[in-house]
PDB file of C-alpha atoms and ligand atoms in Angstrom:
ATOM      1  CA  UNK A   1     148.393  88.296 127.532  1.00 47.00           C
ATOM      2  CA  UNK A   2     146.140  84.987 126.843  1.00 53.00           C
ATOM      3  CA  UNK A   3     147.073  83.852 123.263  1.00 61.00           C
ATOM      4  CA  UNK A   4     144.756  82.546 120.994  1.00 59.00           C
ATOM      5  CA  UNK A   5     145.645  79.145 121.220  1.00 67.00           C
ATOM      6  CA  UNK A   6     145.251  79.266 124.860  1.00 68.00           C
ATOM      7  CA  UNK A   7     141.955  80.901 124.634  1.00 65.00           C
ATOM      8  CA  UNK A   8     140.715  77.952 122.802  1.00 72.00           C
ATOM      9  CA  UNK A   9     142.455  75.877 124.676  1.00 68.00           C
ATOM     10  CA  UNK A  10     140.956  76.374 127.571  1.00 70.00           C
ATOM     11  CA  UNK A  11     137.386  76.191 126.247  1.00 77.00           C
ATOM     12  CA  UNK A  12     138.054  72.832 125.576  1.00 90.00           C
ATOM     13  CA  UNK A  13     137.503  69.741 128.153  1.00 95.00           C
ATOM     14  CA  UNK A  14     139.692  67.102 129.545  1.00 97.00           C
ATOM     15  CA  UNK A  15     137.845  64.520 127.920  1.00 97.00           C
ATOM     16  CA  UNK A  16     137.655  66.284 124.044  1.00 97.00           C
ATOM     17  CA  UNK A  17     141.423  67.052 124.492  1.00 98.00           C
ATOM     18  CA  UNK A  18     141.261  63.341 125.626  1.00 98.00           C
ATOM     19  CA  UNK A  19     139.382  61.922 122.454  1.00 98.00           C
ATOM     20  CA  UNK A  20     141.500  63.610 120.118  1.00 98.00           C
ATOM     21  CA  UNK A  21     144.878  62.620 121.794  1.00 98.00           C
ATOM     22  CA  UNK A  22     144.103  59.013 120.622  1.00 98.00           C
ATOM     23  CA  UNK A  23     144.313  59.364 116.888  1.00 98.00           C
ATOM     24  CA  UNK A  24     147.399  61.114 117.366  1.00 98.00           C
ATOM     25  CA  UNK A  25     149.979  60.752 115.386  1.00 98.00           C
ATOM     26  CA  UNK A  26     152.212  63.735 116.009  1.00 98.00           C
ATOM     27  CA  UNK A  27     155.456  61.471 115.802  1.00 98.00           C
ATOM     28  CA  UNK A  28     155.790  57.978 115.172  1.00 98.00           C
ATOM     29  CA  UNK A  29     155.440  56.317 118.934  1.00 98.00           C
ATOM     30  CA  UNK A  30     151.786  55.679 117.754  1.00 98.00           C
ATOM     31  CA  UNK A  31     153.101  52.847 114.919  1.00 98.00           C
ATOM     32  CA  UNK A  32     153.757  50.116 117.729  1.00 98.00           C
ATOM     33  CA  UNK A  33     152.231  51.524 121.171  1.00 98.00           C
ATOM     34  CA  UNK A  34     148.751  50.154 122.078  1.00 98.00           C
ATOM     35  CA  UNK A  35     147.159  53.278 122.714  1.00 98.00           C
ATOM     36  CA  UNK A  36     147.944  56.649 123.502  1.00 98.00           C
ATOM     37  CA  UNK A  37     147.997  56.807 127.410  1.00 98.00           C
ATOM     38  CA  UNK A  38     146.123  60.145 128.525  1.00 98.00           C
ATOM     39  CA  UNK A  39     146.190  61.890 131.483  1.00 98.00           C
ATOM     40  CA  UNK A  40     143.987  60.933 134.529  1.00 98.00           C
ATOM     41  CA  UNK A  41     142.323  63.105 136.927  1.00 98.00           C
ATOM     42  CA  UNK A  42     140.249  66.162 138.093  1.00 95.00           C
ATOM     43  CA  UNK A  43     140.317  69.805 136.077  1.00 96.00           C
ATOM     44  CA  UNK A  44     140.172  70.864 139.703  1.00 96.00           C
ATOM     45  CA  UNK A  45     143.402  69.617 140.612  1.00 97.00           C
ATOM     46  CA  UNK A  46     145.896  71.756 142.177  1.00 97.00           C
ATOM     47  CA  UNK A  47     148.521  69.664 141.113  1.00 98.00           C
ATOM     48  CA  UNK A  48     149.609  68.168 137.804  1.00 98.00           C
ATOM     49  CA  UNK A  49     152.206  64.949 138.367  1.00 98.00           C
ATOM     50  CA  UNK A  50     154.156  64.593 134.845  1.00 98.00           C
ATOM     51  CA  UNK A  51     156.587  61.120 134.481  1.00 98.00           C
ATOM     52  CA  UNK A  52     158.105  60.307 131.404  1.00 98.00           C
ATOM     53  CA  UNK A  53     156.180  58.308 129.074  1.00 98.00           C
ATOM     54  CA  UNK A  54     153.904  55.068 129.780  1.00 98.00           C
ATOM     55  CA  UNK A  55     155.610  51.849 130.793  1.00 97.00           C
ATOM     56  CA  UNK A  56     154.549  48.186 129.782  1.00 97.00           C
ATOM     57  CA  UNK A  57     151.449  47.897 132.263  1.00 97.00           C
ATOM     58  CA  UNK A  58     150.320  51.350 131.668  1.00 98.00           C
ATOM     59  CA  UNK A  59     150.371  50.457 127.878  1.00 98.00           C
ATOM     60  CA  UNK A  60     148.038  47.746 128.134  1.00 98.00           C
ATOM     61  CA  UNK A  61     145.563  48.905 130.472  1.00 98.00           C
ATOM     62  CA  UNK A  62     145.373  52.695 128.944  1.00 98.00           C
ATOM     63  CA  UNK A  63     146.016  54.696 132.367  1.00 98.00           C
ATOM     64  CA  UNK A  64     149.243  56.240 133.494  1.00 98.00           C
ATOM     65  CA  UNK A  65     151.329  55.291 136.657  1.00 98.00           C
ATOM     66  CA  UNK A  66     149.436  52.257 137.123  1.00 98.00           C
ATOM     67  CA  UNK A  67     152.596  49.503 137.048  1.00 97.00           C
ATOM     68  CA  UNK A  68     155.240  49.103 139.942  1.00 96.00           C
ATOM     69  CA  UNK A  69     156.251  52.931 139.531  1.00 97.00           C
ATOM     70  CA  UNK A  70     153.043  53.852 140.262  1.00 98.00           C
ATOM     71  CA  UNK A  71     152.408  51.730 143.035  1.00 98.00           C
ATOM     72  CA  UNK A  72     155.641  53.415 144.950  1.00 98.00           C
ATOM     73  CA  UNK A  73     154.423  56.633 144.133  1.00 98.00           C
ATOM     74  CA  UNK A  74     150.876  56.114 145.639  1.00 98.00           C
ATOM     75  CA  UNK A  75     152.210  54.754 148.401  1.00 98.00           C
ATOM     76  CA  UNK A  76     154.287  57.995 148.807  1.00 98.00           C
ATOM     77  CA  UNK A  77     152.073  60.254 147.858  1.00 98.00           C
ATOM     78  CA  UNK A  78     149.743  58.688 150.971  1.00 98.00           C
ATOM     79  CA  UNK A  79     152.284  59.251 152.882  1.00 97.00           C
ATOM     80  CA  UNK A  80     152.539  62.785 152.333  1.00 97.00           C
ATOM     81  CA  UNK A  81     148.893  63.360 152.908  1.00 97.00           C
ATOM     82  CA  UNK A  82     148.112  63.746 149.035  1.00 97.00           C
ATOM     83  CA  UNK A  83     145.307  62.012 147.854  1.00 96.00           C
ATOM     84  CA  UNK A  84     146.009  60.617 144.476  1.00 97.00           C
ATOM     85  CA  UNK A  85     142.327  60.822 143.517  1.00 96.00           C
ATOM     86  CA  UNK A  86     142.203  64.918 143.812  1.00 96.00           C
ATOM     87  CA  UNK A  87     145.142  64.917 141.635  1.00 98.00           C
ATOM     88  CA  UNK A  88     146.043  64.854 137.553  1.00 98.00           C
ATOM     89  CA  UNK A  89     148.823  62.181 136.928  1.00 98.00           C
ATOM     90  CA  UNK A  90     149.929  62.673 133.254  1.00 98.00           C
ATOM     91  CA  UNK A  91     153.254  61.586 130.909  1.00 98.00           C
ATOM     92  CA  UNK A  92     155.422  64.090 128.820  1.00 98.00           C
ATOM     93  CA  UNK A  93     155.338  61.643 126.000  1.00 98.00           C
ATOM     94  CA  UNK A  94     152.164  59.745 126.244  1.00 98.00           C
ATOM     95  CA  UNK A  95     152.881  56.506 123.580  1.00 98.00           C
ATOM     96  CA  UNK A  96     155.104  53.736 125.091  1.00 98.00           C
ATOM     97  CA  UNK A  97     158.413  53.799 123.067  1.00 98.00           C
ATOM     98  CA  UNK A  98     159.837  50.480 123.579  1.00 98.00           C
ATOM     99  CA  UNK A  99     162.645  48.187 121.955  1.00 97.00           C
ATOM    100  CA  UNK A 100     160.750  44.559 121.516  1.00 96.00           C
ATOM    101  CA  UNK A 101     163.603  42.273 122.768  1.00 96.00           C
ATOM    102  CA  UNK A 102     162.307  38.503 122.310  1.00 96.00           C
ATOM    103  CA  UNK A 103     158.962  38.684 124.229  1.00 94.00           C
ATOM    104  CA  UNK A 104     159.586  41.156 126.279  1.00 96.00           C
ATOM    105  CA  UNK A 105     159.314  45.257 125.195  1.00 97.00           C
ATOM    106  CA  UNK A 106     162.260  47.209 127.032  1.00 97.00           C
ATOM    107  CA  UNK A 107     161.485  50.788 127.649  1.00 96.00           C
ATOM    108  CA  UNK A 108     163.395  53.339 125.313  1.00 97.00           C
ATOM    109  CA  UNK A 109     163.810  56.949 126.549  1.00 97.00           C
ATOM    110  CA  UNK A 110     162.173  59.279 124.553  1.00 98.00           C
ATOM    111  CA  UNK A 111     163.942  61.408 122.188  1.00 98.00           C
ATOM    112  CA  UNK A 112     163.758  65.544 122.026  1.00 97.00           C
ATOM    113  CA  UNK A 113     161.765  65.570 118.958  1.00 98.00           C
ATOM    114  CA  UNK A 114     159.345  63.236 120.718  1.00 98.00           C
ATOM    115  CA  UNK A 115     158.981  65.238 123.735  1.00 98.00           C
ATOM    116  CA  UNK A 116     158.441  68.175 121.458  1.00 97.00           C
ATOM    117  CA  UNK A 117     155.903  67.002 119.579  1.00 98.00           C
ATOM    118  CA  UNK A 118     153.385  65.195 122.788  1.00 98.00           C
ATOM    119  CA  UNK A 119     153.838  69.436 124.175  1.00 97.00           C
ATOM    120  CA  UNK A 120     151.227  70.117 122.099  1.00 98.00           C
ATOM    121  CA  UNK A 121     148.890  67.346 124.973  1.00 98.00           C
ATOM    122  CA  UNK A 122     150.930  68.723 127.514  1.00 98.00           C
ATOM    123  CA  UNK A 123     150.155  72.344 127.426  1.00 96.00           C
ATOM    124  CA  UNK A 124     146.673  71.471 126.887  1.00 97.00           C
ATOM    125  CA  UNK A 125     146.587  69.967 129.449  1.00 97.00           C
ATOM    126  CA  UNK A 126     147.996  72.495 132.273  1.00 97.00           C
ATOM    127  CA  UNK A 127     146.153  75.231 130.407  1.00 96.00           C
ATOM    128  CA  UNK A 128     142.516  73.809 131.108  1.00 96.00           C
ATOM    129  CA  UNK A 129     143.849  72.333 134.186  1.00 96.00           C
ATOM    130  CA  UNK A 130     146.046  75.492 135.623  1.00 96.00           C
ATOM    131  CA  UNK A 131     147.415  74.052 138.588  1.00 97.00           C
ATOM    132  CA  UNK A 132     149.237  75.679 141.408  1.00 97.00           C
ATOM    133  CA  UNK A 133     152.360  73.445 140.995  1.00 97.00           C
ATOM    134  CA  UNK A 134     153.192  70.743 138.267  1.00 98.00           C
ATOM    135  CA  UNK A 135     155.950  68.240 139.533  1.00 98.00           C
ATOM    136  CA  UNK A 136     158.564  67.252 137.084  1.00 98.00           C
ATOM    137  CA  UNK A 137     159.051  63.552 138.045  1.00 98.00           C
ATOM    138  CA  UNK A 138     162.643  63.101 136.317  1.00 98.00           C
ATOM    139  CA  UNK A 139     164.721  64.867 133.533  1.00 98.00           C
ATOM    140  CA  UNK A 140     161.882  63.968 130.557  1.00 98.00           C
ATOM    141  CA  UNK A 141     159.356  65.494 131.909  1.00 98.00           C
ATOM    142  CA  UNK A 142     161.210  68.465 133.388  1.00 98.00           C
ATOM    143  CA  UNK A 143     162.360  68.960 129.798  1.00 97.00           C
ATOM    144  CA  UNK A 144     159.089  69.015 128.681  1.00 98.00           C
ATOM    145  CA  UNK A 145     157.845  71.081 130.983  1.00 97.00           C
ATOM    146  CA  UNK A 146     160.603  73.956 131.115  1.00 96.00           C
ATOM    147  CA  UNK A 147     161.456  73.297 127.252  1.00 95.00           C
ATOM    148  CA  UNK A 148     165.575  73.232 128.443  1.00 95.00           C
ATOM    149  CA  UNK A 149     167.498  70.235 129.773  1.00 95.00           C
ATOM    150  CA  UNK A 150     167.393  70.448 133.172  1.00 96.00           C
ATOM    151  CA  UNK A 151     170.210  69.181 135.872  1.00 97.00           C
ATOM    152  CA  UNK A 152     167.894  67.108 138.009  1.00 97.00           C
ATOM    153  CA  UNK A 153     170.529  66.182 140.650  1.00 96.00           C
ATOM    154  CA  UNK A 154     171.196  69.718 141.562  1.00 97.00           C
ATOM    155  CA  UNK A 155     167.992  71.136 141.145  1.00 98.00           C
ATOM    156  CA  UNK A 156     166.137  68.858 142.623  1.00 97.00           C
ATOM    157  CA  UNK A 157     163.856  70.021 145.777  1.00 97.00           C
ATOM    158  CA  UNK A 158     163.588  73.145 144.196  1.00 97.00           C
ATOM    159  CA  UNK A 159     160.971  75.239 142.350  1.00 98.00           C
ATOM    160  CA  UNK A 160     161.455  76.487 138.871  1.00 97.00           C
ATOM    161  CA  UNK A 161     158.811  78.433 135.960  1.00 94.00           C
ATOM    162  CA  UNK A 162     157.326  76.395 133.209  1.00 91.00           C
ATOM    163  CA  UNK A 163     157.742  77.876 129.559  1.00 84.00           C
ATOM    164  CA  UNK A 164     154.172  79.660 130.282  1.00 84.00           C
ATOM    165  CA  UNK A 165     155.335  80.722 134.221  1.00 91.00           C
ATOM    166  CA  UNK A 166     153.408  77.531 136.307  1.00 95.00           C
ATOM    167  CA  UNK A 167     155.760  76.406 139.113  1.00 97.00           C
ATOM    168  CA  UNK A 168     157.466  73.349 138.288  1.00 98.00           C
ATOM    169  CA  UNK A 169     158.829  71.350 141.041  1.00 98.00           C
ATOM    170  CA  UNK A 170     161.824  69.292 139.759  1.00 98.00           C
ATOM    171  CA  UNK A 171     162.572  65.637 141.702  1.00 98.00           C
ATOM    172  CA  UNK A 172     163.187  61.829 140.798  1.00 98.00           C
ATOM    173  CA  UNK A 173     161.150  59.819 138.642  1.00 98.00           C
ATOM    174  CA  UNK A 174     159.855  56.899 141.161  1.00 98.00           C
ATOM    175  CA  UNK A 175     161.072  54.040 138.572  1.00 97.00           C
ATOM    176  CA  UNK A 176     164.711  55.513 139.828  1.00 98.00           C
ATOM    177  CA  UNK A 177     164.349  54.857 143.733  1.00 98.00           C
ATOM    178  CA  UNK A 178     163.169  50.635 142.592  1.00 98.00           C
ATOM    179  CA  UNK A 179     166.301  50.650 140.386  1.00 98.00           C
ATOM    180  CA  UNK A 180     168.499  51.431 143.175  1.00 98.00           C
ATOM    181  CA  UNK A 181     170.421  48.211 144.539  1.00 98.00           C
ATOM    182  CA  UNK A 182     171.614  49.263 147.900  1.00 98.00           C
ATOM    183  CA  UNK A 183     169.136  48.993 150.993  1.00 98.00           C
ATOM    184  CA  UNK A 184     170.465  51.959 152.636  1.00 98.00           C
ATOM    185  CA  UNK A 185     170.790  54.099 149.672  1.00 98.00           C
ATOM    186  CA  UNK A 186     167.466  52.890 148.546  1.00 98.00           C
ATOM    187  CA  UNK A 187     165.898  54.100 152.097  1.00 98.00           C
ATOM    188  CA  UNK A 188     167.418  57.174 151.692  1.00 98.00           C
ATOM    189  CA  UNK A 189     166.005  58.393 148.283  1.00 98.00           C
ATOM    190  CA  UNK A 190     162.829  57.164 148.995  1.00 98.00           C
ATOM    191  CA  UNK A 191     162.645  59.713 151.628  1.00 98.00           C
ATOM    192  CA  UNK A 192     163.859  62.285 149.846  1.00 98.00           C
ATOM    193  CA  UNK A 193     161.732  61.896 147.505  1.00 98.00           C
ATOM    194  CA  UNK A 194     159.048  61.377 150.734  1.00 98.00           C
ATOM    195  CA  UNK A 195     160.078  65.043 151.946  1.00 98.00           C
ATOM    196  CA  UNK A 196     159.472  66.434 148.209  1.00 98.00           C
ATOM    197  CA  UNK A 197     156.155  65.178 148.138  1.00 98.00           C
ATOM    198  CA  UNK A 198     155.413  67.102 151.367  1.00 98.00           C
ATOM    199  CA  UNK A 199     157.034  70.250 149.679  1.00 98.00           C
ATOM    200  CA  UNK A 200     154.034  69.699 147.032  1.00 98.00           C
ATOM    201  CA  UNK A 201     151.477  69.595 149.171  1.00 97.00           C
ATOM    202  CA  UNK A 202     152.454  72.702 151.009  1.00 96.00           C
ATOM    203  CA  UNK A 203     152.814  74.430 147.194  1.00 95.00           C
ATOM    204  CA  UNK A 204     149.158  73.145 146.768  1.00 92.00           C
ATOM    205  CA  UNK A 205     147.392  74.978 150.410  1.00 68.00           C
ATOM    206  CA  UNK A 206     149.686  78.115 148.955  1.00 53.00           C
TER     207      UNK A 206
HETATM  208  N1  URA B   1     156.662  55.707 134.164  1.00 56.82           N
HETATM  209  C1  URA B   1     156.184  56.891 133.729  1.00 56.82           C
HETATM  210  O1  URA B   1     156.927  57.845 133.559  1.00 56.82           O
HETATM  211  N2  URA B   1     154.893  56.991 133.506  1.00 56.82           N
HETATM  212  C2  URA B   1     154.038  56.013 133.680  1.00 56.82           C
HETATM  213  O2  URA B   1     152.848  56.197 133.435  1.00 56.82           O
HETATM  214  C3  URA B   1     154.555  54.780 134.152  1.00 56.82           C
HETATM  215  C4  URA B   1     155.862  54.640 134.382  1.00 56.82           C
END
């Protein structure tokens, strides 16, 4: 049964969901963050791409994925055939939570109560959106999407429900394969990750 909430939900648009998002202060990542980093994309899209939370460069400019992360993932996603323009890139938590250290602002993983809280964006989001697949880029946004803690390293590849029953593809978050030291090893993940993307595209013809 459609609640209420979702009803209303998904009268709304992208963009009002959008406007309000940036006087939000549902928790207190708002106090030092630039802005509130929104979603980005098409209420057509067939998939929904969910990282973690903004990063330094996504901060400044307002748009997610848009720093070194997201220039591996566009490259991958290419590579799979999935063009990034037809899709909606979003973050569980969409402040930057940072620790300033000197000049620089080191990235802080957001907390349960955090992730909690941003929901309230992120359902909005998939309900006016309802894609065939969302893709939980790393154990944030998979926790955020499935409301549990979820084992990334054995579940990864695989398909699981979303609190409200969307498929939720679980895999890496792309700052993980540029973090990794080894060549080899590096090669490797990155086309595992590679061979999820092309899982995703299949869910999205489905
Ligand atoms: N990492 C994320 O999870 N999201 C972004 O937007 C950028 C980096």
């Amino acid at each position: 049964m459609i609640s209420q909430d979702d009803k209303e939900a998904r009268s709304k648009t992208l963009k009002t969901v959008r406007e309000e998002a940036e006087g939000c202060t549902r928790c207190d990542l708002y106090k030092n963050a630039t802005q509130t980093v929104f979603g980005e994309g098409r209420r057509s899209a067939r998939v929904v791409f969910v990282g973690e939370q903004p990063g330094d460069k996504e901060d400044i400019e307002g748009r997610p994925f848009v720093g070194p992360a997201g220039t591996l993932f566009d490259n991958i996603l290419e590579e799979a055939g999935i063009d990034r323009k037809k899709t909606y890139v979003t973050n569980a938590v969409k402040h930057f939570k940072f620790e300033p250290r000197g000049k620089r602002r080191i990235h802080s993983k957001p907390n349960a109560g955090e992730i909690r809280a941003c929901r309230w964006w992120l359902d909005q989001e998939l309900t006016i959106i309802r894609p065939d697949v969302a893709v939980a880029l790393g154990a944030t946004a998979a926790r955020a999407l499935t409301g549990k803690q979820v084992p990334i390293t054995r579940l990864r590849g695989s398909v699981v429900e979303s609190a409200e029953g969307v498929p939720v593809l679980i895999t890496v978050h792309p700052s993980y394969l540029l973090r990794i030291p080894n060549a080899a090893e590096k090669e490797r993940e990155r086309e595992r990750f590679a061979k999820d993307m092309r899982k995703v595209k299949e869910l999205m013809k489905g």
